[in-house]
Amino acid sequence: MNSGIIKVCGMRDADNIRAVEQLGIDWMGFIFYERSGRYVSERPAYLPTSVKRVGVFVDAAIDTVGAKIAEYALDFVQLHGNESADYIRRLRSTYCPSVGVIKAISIETAADLRRHELYDGTVDFFLFDTRCTTVGGSGRHFDWSVLDGYDGSVPFLLSGGIGPDDAGRISTFRHPKLAGIDLNSRFESSPALKDIIKLKQFIHDYQQHQ
């Protein structure tokens, strides 16, 4: 059974990129935000060829995003800041008419969820993450039941502290617009370095539960 999109974010090390790619995931994320512990400051010696490449940005200048799209041959850009719908329209028309756009929305309450209305019709996916003082990578869950109130037309990825023991819990979460999951900090041995054994076991368990 199709388990949906499996995205692993926060990659940087060439050998680790290659090993994670071989696990059969669908998307891989690279963070271009200088204040992140997973910031990609220079192009890795190896980039994946069999998965979609996602560039993660936080309130970056449109020209900066465009340069990374070209340098990394990105398939998606993921926006984690306060980017407006107008910013996204300008980005699309200037640099990425054929590149998908994911808008991350930090969730704690039902009121946070309503922010999706600002972006309906401008993005391809939402990524619902845990509201925290940092920009993603908190390692904490939010209350997924809040998403029962999501009535938008845009599919979404579930993020926010998903860890090695969560395969069963995710299997009990149902929503018609759930498109996949995003994995990051709880599968790391150190920032930007994923534990291949933990990831492999989780992916196996997750797919078994679908």
Short mmCIF file of N, CA and C in Angstrom, two decimals, residues 9 30 47 49 54 82 90 98 124 164 170 172 177 196:
data_model
loop_
_atom_site.label_atom_id
_atom_site.label_comp_id
_atom_site.label_asym_id
_atom_site.label_seq_id
_atom_site.Cartn_x
_atom_site.Cartn_y
_atom_site.Cartn_z
N CYS A 9 14.72 15.55 6.16
CA CYS A 9 15.21 16.92 6.03
C CYS A 9 16.48 17.13 6.86
N PHE A 30 17.37 20.20 2.20
CA PHE A 30 18.64 20.88 2.46
C PHE A 30 18.32 22.28 2.99
N LEU A 47 24.98 14.78 -4.33
CA LEU A 47 23.57 15.14 -4.18
C LEU A 47 22.72 14.00 -4.73
N THR A 49 20.08 11.61 -6.64
CA THR A 49 19.59 11.60 -8.02
C THR A 49 18.25 10.89 -8.15
N VAL A 54 14.66 19.25 -1.97
CA VAL A 54 13.89 20.34 -1.38
C VAL A 54 14.85 21.31 -0.71
N ASN A 82 8.12 34.10 7.42
CA ASN A 82 6.88 34.88 7.35
C ASN A 82 6.60 35.32 5.91
N ARG A 90 5.58 36.11 -6.59
CA ARG A 90 6.73 36.72 -7.27
C ARG A 90 7.86 35.70 -7.46
N SER A 98 8.25 26.00 -12.65
CA SER A 98 8.16 24.54 -12.71
C SER A 98 8.66 23.87 -11.42
N ASP A 124 1.88 24.36 -3.30
CA ASP A 124 1.56 22.99 -3.69
C ASP A 124 1.33 22.08 -2.49
N PRO A 164 11.63 7.64 16.11
CA PRO A 164 11.73 6.22 15.77
C PRO A 164 10.58 5.36 16.27
N ILE A 170 1.45 7.34 14.00
CA ILE A 170 1.11 7.98 12.73
C ILE A 170 0.03 7.20 12.00
N THR A 172 -2.48 5.81 13.10
CA THR A 172 -3.82 6.08 13.62
C THR A 172 -4.33 7.47 13.23
N LYS A 177 -6.28 14.98 3.37
CA LYS A 177 -5.26 15.76 2.69
C LYS A 177 -3.84 15.42 3.18
N ILE A 196 21.30 5.91 10.19
CA ILE A 196 20.73 5.09 9.12
C ILE A 196 19.96 3.90 9.69
#
